[in-house]
CSV table of C-alpha atoms and ligand atoms in Angstrom, one decimal:
chain,number,residue,atom,x,y,z
I,1018,UNK,CA,83.0,106.9,97.6
I,1019,UNK,CA,79.1,107.6,98.8
I,1020,UNK,CA,77.3,104.6,97.6
I,1021,UNK,CA,74.6,106.5,96.3
I,1022,UNK,CA,76.5,108.2,93.7
I,1023,UNK,CA,78.2,105.2,92.9
I,1024,UNK,CA,75.0,103.6,92.2
I,1025,UNK,CA,74.0,106.3,89.8
I,1026,UNK,CA,76.7,104.7,87.4
I,1027,UNK,CA,77.3,101.4,85.5
I,1028,UNK,CA,80.8,100.4,84.9
I,1029,UNK,CA,82.0,99.2,81.3
I,1030,UNK,CA,84.9,96.9,81.1
I,1031,UNK,CA,86.6,95.5,78.4
I,1032,UNK,CA,89.9,93.3,78.4
I,1033,UNK,CA,92.5,92.5,75.9
I,1034,UNK,CA,94.5,89.3,77.2
I,1035,UNK,CA,97.7,88.2,75.6
I,1036,UNK,CA,99.1,84.8,76.3
I,1037,UNK,CA,102.3,83.8,75.5
I,1038,UNK,CA,102.1,80.5,73.4
I,1039,UNK,CA,104.4,77.6,75.0
I,1040,UNK,CA,105.9,76.9,71.5
I,1041,UNK,CA,109.6,75.8,71.6
I,1042,UNK,CA,110.4,78.6,68.8
I,1043,UNK,CA,109.1,81.9,67.7
I,1044,UNK,CA,106.4,82.5,65.6
I,1045,UNK,CA,108.1,83.3,62.7
I,1046,UNK,CA,111.8,82.3,63.5
I,1047,UNK,CA,113.6,79.3,64.6
I,1048,UNK,CA,115.2,81.4,67.6
I,1049,UNK,CA,113.9,79.8,71.0
I,1050,UNK,CA,111.1,81.2,72.7
I,1051,UNK,CA,112.1,80.4,76.2
I,1052,UNK,CA,111.5,82.6,79.0
I,1053,UNK,CA,114.7,83.7,81.3
I,1054,UNK,CA,117.9,83.5,79.1
I,1055,UNK,CA,120.8,85.8,79.2
I,1056,UNK,CA,119.6,89.2,77.4
I,1057,UNK,CA,119.8,89.1,73.5
I,1058,UNK,CA,120.8,85.4,73.2
I,1059,UNK,CA,117.5,84.4,71.7
I,1060,UNK,CA,117.8,86.6,68.6
I,1061,UNK,CA,118.4,86.1,64.9
I,1062,UNK,CA,118.5,88.4,61.9
I,1063,UNK,CA,115.0,87.3,61.1
I,1064,UNK,CA,113.7,88.3,64.7
I,1065,UNK,CA,115.9,91.8,64.2
I,1066,UNK,CA,114.3,92.1,60.9
I,1067,UNK,CA,117.6,92.6,58.9
I,1068,UNK,CA,117.1,93.5,55.4
I,1069,UNK,CA,116.6,90.4,53.2
I,1070,UNK,CA,115.2,88.1,55.9
I,1071,UNK,CA,112.0,86.6,55.6
I,1072,UNK,CA,109.6,85.2,58.2
I,1073,UNK,CA,108.2,81.9,58.4
I,1074,UNK,CA,105.1,80.8,60.3
I,1075,UNK,CA,105.2,78.5,63.3
I,1076,UNK,CA,102.7,75.9,62.7
I,1077,UNK,CA,102.3,74.9,66.7
I,1078,UNK,CA,101.6,78.6,67.1
I,1079,UNK,CA,98.3,78.2,64.6
I,1080,UNK,CA,97.5,74.9,66.3
I,1081,UNK,CA,97.4,76.6,69.8
I,1082,UNK,CA,95.3,79.7,68.9
I,1083,UNK,CA,92.8,77.4,67.3
I,1084,UNK,CA,92.9,75.2,70.3
I,1085,UNK,CA,91.8,78.5,72.5
I,1086,UNK,CA,89.0,79.4,69.6
I,1087,UNK,CA,87.6,75.8,69.9
I,1088,UNK,CA,87.7,75.7,73.4
I,1089,UNK,CA,85.6,79.0,74.1
I,1090,UNK,CA,83.4,78.5,71.2
I,1091,UNK,CA,84.7,80.9,68.4
I,1092,UNK,CA,84.4,80.5,64.6
I,1093,UNK,CA,87.8,79.5,63.3
I,1094,UNK,CA,88.7,81.9,60.4
I,1095,UNK,CA,89.4,79.5,57.3
I,1096,UNK,CA,91.3,82.3,55.4
I,1097,UNK,CA,93.6,84.5,57.2
I,1098,UNK,CA,96.6,86.6,56.4
I,1099,UNK,CA,99.1,88.7,58.4
I,1100,UNK,CA,99.3,92.6,58.7
I,1101,UNK,CA,102.1,95.0,59.6
I,1102,UNK,CA,101.3,97.4,62.5
I,1103,UNK,CA,104.1,100.2,61.8
I,1104,UNK,CA,105.1,102.1,65.0
I,1105,UNK,CA,108.5,103.3,66.3
I,1106,UNK,CA,109.6,102.2,69.7
I,1107,UNK,CA,112.7,100.9,71.0
I,1108,UNK,CA,111.5,97.6,71.9
I,1109,UNK,CA,110.5,96.8,68.4
I,1110,UNK,CA,113.5,96.1,66.3
I,1111,UNK,CA,111.8,95.7,62.9
I,1112,UNK,CA,109.8,99.0,63.3
I,1113,UNK,CA,106.5,97.0,62.7
I,1114,UNK,CA,105.0,94.2,64.5
I,1115,UNK,CA,103.1,91.4,62.5
I,1116,UNK,CA,99.6,90.9,63.7
I,1117,UNK,CA,96.1,90.0,62.2
I,1118,UNK,CA,94.1,93.0,62.1
I,1119,UNK,CA,91.5,92.3,59.4
I,1120,UNK,CA,91.4,88.4,59.6
I,1121,UNK,CA,91.5,87.5,63.3
I,1122,UNK,CA,92.2,83.7,63.7
I,1123,UNK,CA,89.2,83.4,65.9
I,1124,UNK,CA,85.8,85.3,65.9
I,1125,UNK,CA,83.3,85.3,68.9
I,1126,UNK,CA,82.9,82.7,71.6
I,1127,UNK,CA,82.9,83.2,75.2
I,1128,UNK,CA,83.9,82.2,78.8
I,1129,UNK,CA,81.5,81.4,81.4
I,1130,UNK,CA,82.4,83.0,84.9
I,1131,UNK,CA,80.8,82.4,88.3
I,1132,UNK,CA,79.5,85.0,90.2
I,1133,UNK,CA,78.4,86.0,93.8
I,1134,UNK,CA,75.1,86.9,91.7
I,1135,UNK,CA,75.2,83.8,89.4
I,1136,UNK,CA,76.6,82.8,86.3
I,1137,UNK,CA,77.1,84.9,83.0
I,1138,UNK,CA,79.3,84.4,79.9
I,1139,UNK,CA,81.6,87.1,78.8
I,1140,UNK,CA,82.0,87.0,75.2
I,1141,UNK,CA,85.1,87.6,72.9
I,1142,UNK,CA,85.0,90.0,70.0
I,1143,UNK,CA,87.9,87.9,68.3
I,1144,UNK,CA,91.3,86.2,69.1
I,1145,UNK,CA,94.3,87.0,66.8
I,1146,UNK,CA,97.8,85.9,66.5
I,1147,UNK,CA,100.6,88.2,66.9
I,1148,UNK,CA,104.4,88.4,67.8
I,1149,UNK,CA,105.3,89.8,70.9
I,1150,UNK,CA,108.0,92.9,71.3
I,1151,UNK,CA,111.4,93.0,73.0
I,1152,UNK,CA,111.6,94.4,76.6
I,1153,UNK,CA,113.0,98.0,77.7
I,1154,UNK,CA,114.7,97.6,80.9
I,1155,UNK,CA,115.1,100.7,83.1
I,1156,UNK,CA,117.8,100.4,85.9
I,1157,UNK,CA,116.7,102.8,89.2
I,1158,UNK,CA,119.8,104.3,89.5
I,1159,UNK,CA,120.9,104.9,85.6
I,1160,UNK,CA,119.8,107.4,83.1
I,1161,UNK,CA,120.0,104.7,80.4
I,1162,UNK,CA,117.4,102.2,78.9
I,1163,UNK,CA,118.4,98.7,78.3
I,1164,UNK,CA,117.0,96.7,75.7
I,1165,UNK,CA,116.3,92.9,75.6
I,1166,UNK,CA,115.3,91.5,72.4
I,1167,UNK,CA,114.8,88.2,73.1
I,1168,UNK,CA,110.9,88.4,74.0
I,1169,UNK,CA,110.9,89.9,70.6
I,1170,UNK,CA,108.8,87.6,68.2
I,1171,UNK,CA,107.6,85.3,70.6
I,1172,UNK,CA,104.2,83.8,69.8
I,1173,UNK,CA,101.0,85.7,71.6
I,1174,UNK,CA,97.4,85.3,71.0
I,1175,UNK,CA,95.4,88.3,72.2
I,1176,UNK,CA,91.8,87.9,73.3
I,1177,UNK,CA,89.7,90.7,73.0
I,1178,UNK,CA,86.4,91.0,74.9
I,1179,UNK,CA,83.2,92.8,74.3
I,1180,UNK,CA,83.0,95.6,76.5
I,1181,UNK,CA,80.4,93.7,78.7
I,1182,UNK,CA,82.1,92.9,81.9
I,1183,UNK,CA,80.7,95.0,84.6
I,1184,UNK,CA,82.9,94.9,87.7
I,1185,UNK,CA,86.6,94.1,89.2
I,1186,UNK,CA,84.7,91.0,90.6
I,1187,UNK,CA,83.7,89.8,86.9
I,1188,UNK,CA,87.2,90.8,85.4
I,1189,UNK,CA,88.9,88.9,88.1
I,1190,UNK,CA,86.8,86.0,87.6
I,1191,UNK,CA,87.2,86.1,84.0
I,1192,UNK,CA,91.3,86.3,84.4
I,1193,UNK,CA,90.9,83.4,86.4
I,1194,UNK,CA,89.2,81.1,84.2
I,1195,UNK,CA,91.2,82.3,81.2
I,1196,UNK,CA,94.2,81.4,83.0
I,1197,UNK,CA,92.8,77.8,83.9
I,1198,UNK,CA,92.0,77.2,80.1
I,1199,UNK,CA,95.2,78.2,78.8
I,1200,UNK,CA,96.6,75.7,81.3
I,1201,UNK,CA,94.4,72.8,80.6
I,1202,UNK,CA,95.1,73.3,76.8
I,1203,UNK,CA,98.9,73.7,77.7
I,1204,UNK,CA,99.2,76.3,75.1
I,1205,UNK,CA,100.5,79.3,77.9
I,1206,UNK,CA,102.0,78.4,81.3
I,1207,UNK,CA,99.5,81.4,82.7
I,1208,UNK,CA,102.2,82.6,84.5
I,1209,UNK,CA,101.1,86.3,85.1
I,1210,UNK,CA,104.3,87.4,87.3
I,1211,UNK,CA,106.6,86.5,84.3
I,1212,UNK,CA,104.1,88.2,81.9
I,1213,UNK,CA,103.0,85.3,79.9
I,1214,UNK,CA,99.8,86.3,80.7
I,1215,UNK,CA,98.7,89.7,81.1
I,1216,UNK,CA,95.9,92.2,79.8
I,1217,UNK,CA,95.1,95.9,79.0
I,1218,UNK,CA,92.1,96.7,80.9
I,1219,UNK,CA,89.7,99.3,79.2
I,1220,UNK,CA,87.2,100.9,81.4
I,1221,UNK,CA,84.5,103.7,81.4
I,1222,UNK,CA,81.4,104.8,83.4
I,1223,UNK,CA,78.3,106.1,82.5
I,1224,UNK,CA,74.7,106.8,84.1
I,1225,UNK,CA,72.7,103.4,84.6
I,1226,UNK,CA,70.8,102.7,81.6
I,1227,UNK,CA,72.3,105.0,79.5
I,1228,UNK,CA,72.7,103.6,75.7
I,1229,UNK,CA,76.2,105.6,75.2
I,1230,UNK,CA,79.3,104.3,76.6
I,1231,UNK,CA,81.2,106.7,78.3
I,1232,UNK,CA,85.2,107.8,77.4
I,1233,UNK,CA,87.5,104.6,77.9
I,1234,UNK,CA,90.7,104.7,79.7
I,1235,UNK,CA,93.0,101.7,78.9
I,1236,UNK,CA,95.4,100.5,81.7
I,1237,UNK,CA,98.3,98.5,79.9
I,1238,UNK,CA,100.1,95.5,80.8
I,1239,UNK,CA,98.5,94.3,83.9
I,1240,UNK,CA,100.1,91.1,85.4
I,1241,UNK,CA,98.2,90.3,88.5
I,1242,UNK,CA,94.7,89.3,89.3
I,1243,UNK,CA,95.0,91.2,92.3
I,1244,UNK,CA,96.0,94.4,90.7
I,1245,UNK,CA,93.1,94.3,87.8
I,1246,UNK,CA,90.9,94.4,90.7
I,1247,UNK,CA,92.7,97.1,92.3
I,1248,UNK,CA,93.1,99.4,89.4
I,1249,UNK,CA,89.6,98.9,88.4
I,1250,UNK,CA,88.3,99.8,91.6
I,1251,UNK,CA,90.6,103.0,91.6
I,1252,UNK,CA,89.3,103.8,87.9
I,1253,UNK,CA,85.8,103.6,89.0
I,1254,UNK,CA,86.2,106.2,91.9
I,1255,UNK,CA,88.3,108.3,89.9
I,1256,UNK,CA,86.0,108.5,86.4
I,1257,UNK,CA,82.6,108.8,88.4
I,1258,UNK,CA,84.2,111.7,90.6
I,1259,UNK,CA,85.4,113.3,87.5
I,1260,UNK,CA,81.9,113.1,85.9
I,1261,UNK,CA,80.3,114.4,88.8
I,1262,UNK,CA,82.4,117.3,89.2
I,1263,UNK,CA,81.8,118.1,85.4
I,1264,UNK,CA,85.0,117.4,84.1
I,1265,UNK,CA,85.5,115.8,80.9
I,1266,UNK,CA,87.2,112.5,80.8
I,1267,UNK,CA,90.0,112.3,78.3
I,1268,UNK,CA,90.6,108.9,76.4
I,1269,UNK,CA,93.9,108.2,77.4
I,1270,UNK,CA,96.4,105.1,78.3
I,1271,UNK,CA,97.2,105.1,82.1
I,1272,UNK,CA,99.5,102.9,84.3
I,1273,UNK,CA,98.9,101.3,87.4
I,1274,UNK,CA,101.1,101.6,90.2
I,1275,UNK,CA,101.0,98.7,92.8
I,1276,UNK,CA,103.1,100.4,95.3
I,1277,UNK,CA,100.2,103.4,95.4
I,1278,UNK,CA,97.1,101.7,94.3
I,1279,UNK,CA,96.4,104.5,91.7
I,1280,UNK,CA,96.5,105.0,88.1
I,1281,UNK,CA,98.2,108.0,86.2
I,1282,UNK,CA,98.1,109.0,82.7
I,1283,UNK,CA,100.9,108.1,80.1
I,1284,UNK,CA,99.7,109.4,76.9
I,1285,UNK,CA,96.6,110.4,75.0
I,1286,UNK,CA,95.5,107.9,72.7
I,1287,UNK,CA,94.1,110.8,70.2
I,1288,UNK,CA,97.8,111.9,69.5
I,1289,UNK,CA,98.9,108.1,69.0
I,1290,UNK,CA,100.4,107.2,65.6
I,1291,UNK,CA,98.4,105.9,63.0
I,1292,UNK,CA,99.6,102.2,62.5
I,1293,UNK,CA,99.3,102.3,58.9
I,1294,UNK,CA,98.2,98.7,58.9
I,1295,UNK,CA,98.8,97.0,55.5
I,1296,UNK,CA,98.9,93.1,54.5
I,1297,UNK,CA,102.3,91.5,55.2
I,1298,UNK,CA,104.0,90.9,52.0
I,1299,UNK,CA,106.4,88.3,53.1
I,1300,UNK,CA,103.9,85.8,54.4
I,1301,UNK,CA,101.4,83.7,52.3
I,1302,UNK,CA,97.7,83.7,53.5
I,1303,UNK,CA,97.0,81.1,56.0
I,1304,UNK,CA,94.1,78.4,54.8
I,1305,UNK,CA,92.8,76.3,57.6
I,1306,UNK,CA,91.2,73.2,55.7
I,1307,UNK,CA,88.3,71.6,57.4
I,1308,UNK,CA,90.8,68.1,57.8
I,1309,UNK,CA,93.5,70.3,59.6
I,1310,UNK,CA,90.7,71.7,61.9
I,1311,UNK,CA,89.1,68.1,62.4
I,1312,UNK,CA,92.6,67.3,63.1
I,1313,UNK,CA,93.2,69.7,66.2
I,1314,UNK,CA,89.5,69.1,67.4
I,1315,UNK,CA,90.5,65.4,67.6
I,1316,UNK,CA,93.4,66.4,69.9
I,1317,UNK,CA,91.3,68.7,72.4
I,1318,UNK,CA,91.7,67.7,76.0
I,1319,UNK,CA,88.4,67.4,78.3
I,1320,UNK,CA,87.8,71.1,79.5
I,1321,UNK,CA,87.4,72.2,82.8
I,1322,UNK,CA,83.4,72.8,82.9
I,1323,UNK,CA,82.9,69.4,81.1
I,1324,UNK,CA,85.0,67.7,83.9
I,1325,UNK,CA,83.0,69.6,86.3
I,1326,UNK,CA,79.8,68.4,84.9
I,1327,UNK,CA,81.4,64.9,84.8
I,1328,UNK,CA,82.4,65.0,88.6
I,1329,UNK,CA,79.1,65.9,89.7
I,1330,UNK,CA,77.0,63.9,87.3
I,1331,UNK,CA,79.0,60.8,87.1
I,1332,UNK,CA,80.9,60.8,90.4
I,1333,UNK,CA,78.1,62.4,92.4
I,1334,UNK,CA,80.5,64.9,93.8
I,1335,UNK,CA,79.1,68.3,95.6
I,1336,UNK,CA,79.9,71.2,93.4
I,1337,UNK,CA,82.2,72.6,95.6
I,1338,UNK,CA,84.5,69.5,95.3
I,1339,UNK,CA,84.4,69.3,91.6
I,1340,UNK,CA,85.2,72.9,91.5
I,1341,UNK,CA,88.4,72.3,93.5
I,1342,UNK,CA,89.3,69.1,91.7
I,1343,UNK,CA,88.9,70.8,88.0
I,1344,UNK,CA,90.9,73.9,89.4
I,1345,UNK,CA,93.9,72.4,87.4
I,1346,UNK,CA,94.1,69.8,84.7
I,1347,UNK,CA,96.7,67.5,86.6
I,1348,UNK,CA,94.5,67.5,89.8
I,1349,UNK,CA,91.5,66.3,87.7
I,1350,UNK,CA,93.1,63.8,86.2
I,1351,UNK,CA,94.9,62.5,88.7
I,1352,UNK,CA,91.3,62.3,90.5
I,1353,UNK,CA,90.1,60.4,87.5
I,1354,UNK,CA,92.6,57.9,87.5
I,1355,UNK,CA,92.4,57.4,91.4
I,1356,UNK,CA,88.5,56.7,90.5
I,1357,UNK,CA,89.6,53.6,88.2
I,1358,UNK,CA,90.7,52.0,91.3
I,1359,UNK,CA,87.8,52.8,93.7
I,1360,UNK,CA,84.3,53.6,93.7
I,1361,UNK,CA,84.7,55.3,97.1
I,1362,UNK,CA,84.4,58.5,94.8
I,1363,UNK,CA,83.8,61.0,97.9
I,1364,UNK,CA,86.7,59.8,99.9
I,1365,UNK,CA,89.1,59.9,97.0
I,1366,UNK,CA,87.9,63.7,96.6
I,1367,UNK,CA,88.3,64.3,100.3
I,1368,UNK,CA,91.9,63.0,100.4
I,1369,UNK,CA,93.3,64.9,97.4
I,1370,UNK,CA,91.5,67.9,98.7
I,1371,UNK,CA,92.8,67.7,102.1
I,1372,UNK,CA,95.7,65.4,103.2
I,1373,UNK,CA,97.4,65.4,99.4
I,1374,UNK,CA,96.8,68.7,98.7
I,1375,UNK,CA,98.4,70.2,102.0
I,1376,UNK,CA,101.5,67.6,101.8
I,1377,UNK,CA,102.3,68.9,98.3
I,1378,UNK,CA,101.8,72.7,99.3
I,1379,UNK,CA,103.7,72.1,102.2
I,1380,UNK,CA,106.6,70.5,100.4
I,1381,UNK,CA,106.3,72.6,97.4
I,1382,UNK,CA,105.5,69.7,95.0
I,1383,UNK,CA,103.0,69.0,92.3
I,1384,UNK,CA,100.6,66.3,92.0
I,1385,UNK,CA,103.2,63.9,90.2
I,1386,UNK,CA,105.2,64.0,93.2
I,1387,UNK,CA,102.4,62.2,95.0
I,1388,UNK,CA,101.5,58.7,95.8
I,1389,UNK,CA,100.2,57.1,92.6
I,1390,UNK,CA,96.6,56.8,91.8
I,1391,UNK,CA,96.3,53.0,92.7
I,1392,UNK,CA,97.9,53.3,95.8
I,1393,UNK,CA,95.1,56.2,96.8
I,1394,UNK,CA,92.6,53.8,96.3
I,1395,UNK,CA,94.1,51.0,98.1
I,1396,UNK,CA,94.5,53.2,100.9
I,1397,UNK,CA,90.8,54.3,100.8
I,1398,UNK,CA,90.2,50.4,100.6
I,1399,UNK,CA,92.0,49.6,103.7
I,1400,UNK,CA,90.0,52.4,105.6
I,1401,UNK,CA,86.6,51.1,104.0
I,1402,UNK,CA,87.3,47.5,105.5
I,1403,UNK,CA,88.1,49.0,108.8
I,1404,UNK,CA,91.7,47.8,108.7
I,1405,UNK,CA,93.1,51.5,109.5
I,1406,UNK,CA,91.6,54.1,110.8
I,1407,UNK,CA,91.5,57.6,108.6
I,1408,UNK,CA,94.0,59.1,111.0
I,1409,UNK,CA,96.2,56.5,111.1
I,1410,UNK,CA,96.3,56.3,107.3
I,1411,UNK,CA,97.0,59.9,106.7
I,1412,UNK,CA,99.5,60.4,109.4
I,1413,UNK,CA,101.3,57.4,109.3
I,1414,UNK,CA,100.5,55.2,106.2
I,1415,UNK,CA,100.3,58.1,103.6
I,1416,UNK,CA,104.1,59.5,104.3
I,1417,UNK,CA,105.5,56.3,104.1
I,1418,UNK,CA,104.0,55.7,100.9
I,1419,UNK,CA,105.6,58.9,99.7
I,1420,UNK,CA,109.0,57.4,101.0
I,1421,UNK,CA,108.7,54.2,99.3
I,1422,UNK,CA,106.3,54.2,96.2
I,1423,UNK,CA,106.5,50.6,95.7
I,1424,UNK,CA,105.3,49.4,98.9
I,1425,UNK,CA,101.6,49.0,99.3
I,1426,UNK,CA,99.5,50.7,101.9
I,1427,UNK,CA,98.8,47.2,103.1
I,1428,UNK,CA,102.4,46.0,103.6
I,1429,UNK,CA,103.3,49.2,105.2
I,1430,UNK,CA,100.4,48.9,107.4
I,1431,UNK,CA,101.4,45.6,108.4
I,1432,UNK,CA,105.0,46.3,108.8
I,1433,UNK,CA,104.3,49.0,111.3
I,1434,UNK,CA,101.5,47.2,113.2
I,1435,UNK,CA,98.8,49.5,112.2
I,1436,UNK,CA,96.1,47.0,111.2
I,1437,UNK,CA,93.2,47.6,113.6
I,1438,UNK,CA,91.6,44.6,115.5
I,1439,UNK,CA,88.1,43.6,115.0
I,1440,UNK,CA,88.6,40.1,115.7
I,1441,UNK,CA,86.3,39.6,118.6
I,1442,UNK,CA,87.9,37.0,120.4
I,1443,UNK,CA,90.9,39.0,120.7
I,1444,UNK,CA,89.1,42.4,121.6
I,1445,UNK,CA,87.5,40.4,124.2
I,1446,UNK,CA,90.4,39.4,125.6
I,1447,UNK,CA,91.9,42.7,126.0
I,1448,UNK,CA,88.6,44.0,127.4
I,1449,UNK,CA,88.2,41.0,130.0
I,1450,UNK,CA,91.9,41.6,131.1
I,1451,UNK,CA,91.0,45.3,131.6
I,1452,UNK,CA,88.2,45.1,133.4
I,1453,UNK,CA,89.5,42.6,135.6
I,1454,UNK,CA,92.6,44.8,136.4
I,1455,UNK,CA,90.2,47.4,137.7
I,1456,UNK,CA,87.6,46.0,140.0
I,1457,UNK,CA,87.0,49.4,141.9
I,1458,UNK,CA,86.4,51.4,138.9
I,1459,UNK,CA,84.2,48.6,137.4
I,1460,UNK,CA,81.7,48.8,140.8
I,1461,UNK,CA,81.9,53.0,140.5
I,1462,UNK,CA,80.8,52.3,136.8
I,1463,UNK,CA,77.9,50.1,137.5
I,1464,UNK,CA,76.8,52.6,139.9
I,1465,UNK,CA,76.5,55.3,137.3
I,1466,UNK,CA,79.8,56.9,136.8
I,1467,UNK,CA,79.5,56.1,132.7
I,1468,UNK,CA,82.3,58.5,132.1
I,1469,UNK,CA,84.7,55.5,132.6
I,1470,UNK,CA,84.1,54.2,129.5
I,1471,UNK,CA,86.6,56.5,128.1
I,1472,UNK,CA,88.9,55.3,130.6
I,1473,UNK,CA,88.4,51.6,130.0
I,1474,UNK,CA,88.8,52.3,126.5
I,1475,UNK,CA,92.0,54.1,126.8
I,1476,UNK,CA,93.4,51.0,128.7
I,1477,UNK,CA,92.3,48.6,126.0
I,1478,UNK,CA,94.1,50.9,123.4
I,1479,UNK,CA,96.9,51.0,125.4
I,1480,UNK,CA,97.0,47.3,125.8
I,1481,UNK,CA,96.3,46.7,122.0
I,1482,UNK,CA,99.2,49.1,121.3
I,1483,UNK,CA,96.3,50.8,119.0
I,1484,UNK,CA,95.5,48.0,116.9
I,1485,UNK,CA,92.1,47.8,118.7
I,1486,UNK,CA,89.7,49.0,116.2
I,1487,UNK,CA,87.6,51.7,118.4
I,1488,UNK,CA,84.1,51.4,116.7
I,1489,UNK,CA,84.2,47.5,117.4
I,1490,UNK,CA,85.7,47.7,120.7
I,1491,UNK,CA,83.2,50.5,122.1
I,1492,UNK,CA,80.4,48.4,121.3
I,1493,UNK,CA,81.9,45.2,122.8
I,1494,UNK,CA,82.9,46.9,125.7
I,1495,UNK,CA,79.6,48.2,126.6
I,1496,UNK,CA,78.0,44.9,125.9
I,1497,UNK,CA,80.3,43.2,128.3
I,1498,UNK,CA,79.8,45.8,130.9
I,1499,UNK,CA,76.1,45.6,130.5
I,1500,UNK,CA,76.1,42.1,131.1
I,1501,UNK,CA,78.1,42.1,134.6
Y,2459,ADP,P1,90.6,100.4,70.2
Y,2459,ADP,O1,90.4,100.4,68.9
Y,2459,ADP,O2,90.6,101.9,71.0
Y,2459,ADP,O3,91.7,99.5,70.5
Y,2459,ADP,P2,88.6,98.6,70.4
Y,2459,ADP,O4,87.2,98.7,69.8
Y,2459,ADP,O5,89.6,97.5,69.6
Y,2459,ADP,O6,89.3,99.9,70.7
Y,2459,ADP,O7,88.5,97.8,71.7
Y,2459,ADP,C1,89.4,97.3,72.7
Y,2459,ADP,C2,88.9,96.8,73.9
Y,2459,ADP,O8,88.0,98.0,74.7
Y,2459,ADP,C3,88.0,95.9,73.8
Y,2459,ADP,O9,87.9,94.8,74.8
Y,2459,ADP,C4,86.4,96.6,73.8
Y,2459,ADP,O10,85.7,95.6,74.5
Y,2459,ADP,C5,86.7,97.6,74.9
Y,2459,ADP,N1,85.9,98.6,75.0
Y,2459,ADP,C6,85.6,99.5,73.7
Y,2459,ADP,N2,85.1,100.7,74.1
Y,2459,ADP,C7,85.0,100.9,75.8
Y,2459,ADP,C8,84.0,101.4,76.5
Y,2459,ADP,N3,83.6,102.5,76.0
Y,2459,ADP,N4,84.7,101.2,77.7
Y,2459,ADP,C9,85.0,100.2,78.4
Y,2459,ADP,N5,85.6,99.2,77.3
Y,2459,ADP,C10,85.5,99.7,76.1
Y,2460,MG,MG1,92.1,97.2,69.5
């Protein structure tokens, strides 16, 4: 699209993010909430809404929702009740979904996102608790739809943003931050592929400076950050072209097809059911006492931005390092644990971002499978004392430590003869022997062929079987040659 036309319009985006809470059981029943079981094995009469059954609220789900709210600075609603949202759909066995329409558990709050243009806060309108529906499966070659109710009744929080996201980049950064946060809080696994974190994208365009929003379109169930970006890019162009052509956009729900990168209409919102919300009569209101709230506050972990601040201010790391290390809670904790044993914080950061991360990636392992933080600190100590070089530590000692977590770096270095010699008597002997064995080269060197220095170094290294500390050797060799 022509940039001049594009620049005439402002994009308005609001996200409705669903996060499946990592509880053991469902939100109103004792059935397992685990993902991936054989279809229709995690269902009970309560989940299926059989007559006479009664829902009972899962306290963990409440705790997790409150944790999210506290993390993003929401106000926690002290008196809540649940509502029934009535509609017919095959994946909804009860014929209604229990949700929170009038009294969402959290109000307001926001998440800071880093953009190429600077920082900005995307605010939440609210966060509410609800139950998920089941799943309809449509096999390609069959006219039938299959139903799996395992997911019905698993707990969700729906996080609804204000309509103030301005671009695909912002939406992507926002989702990235939300995913990081739910993982830090350990309330949701953040796995978008499996659908435990997904979002509906609401998007409209309006002339720059307009006070009135354009007609919004909703793209449902996006389960990849890349697809969210693509769908937004596509919709921006489609909507602007429609407006430019004088067409009237309709408020509708659209589907994104990853194969084509396009969206297509599903149903018009105007013609949708009225949900006939009313308070859920089978559940008592939920009262959050000040004591209970305090109890949850006390369990809150350090949050990514708090750790970022700490890593830059207390440990003096560059912002880049702090960003990488706080990307996931386990890496951040590993770094902090290492800093209990070493004061060389930058070296610890380099090791974690470099050797350790690539080792873990290559072997598909997590940080828990790495060497103990204390061992890493000892390894850094060996390098700092000049006993081993960084490359020896990374290429020879680190893999051995992975193999044998009980061994210390020093023991491995000794056993493998990797300790560098900076003992000057020993170095001097190796240097003297080398120079004596190469009188012609020494003459050439004296006549100005300074490049021979590296040849001598190579010989000395060979003689020492790699144990000579290169720095100490170079300076002693230089001194010896100068004195000849
Ligand atoms: P609805 O009642 O249709 O569900 P809501 O007011 O509840 O709409 O908003 C749902 C989401 O859509 C929110 O994230 C909100 O920020 C966003 N939204 C509302 N109006 C617009 C608009 N004109 N353009 C883009 N997003 C919008
Ligand atoms: Mg809504």
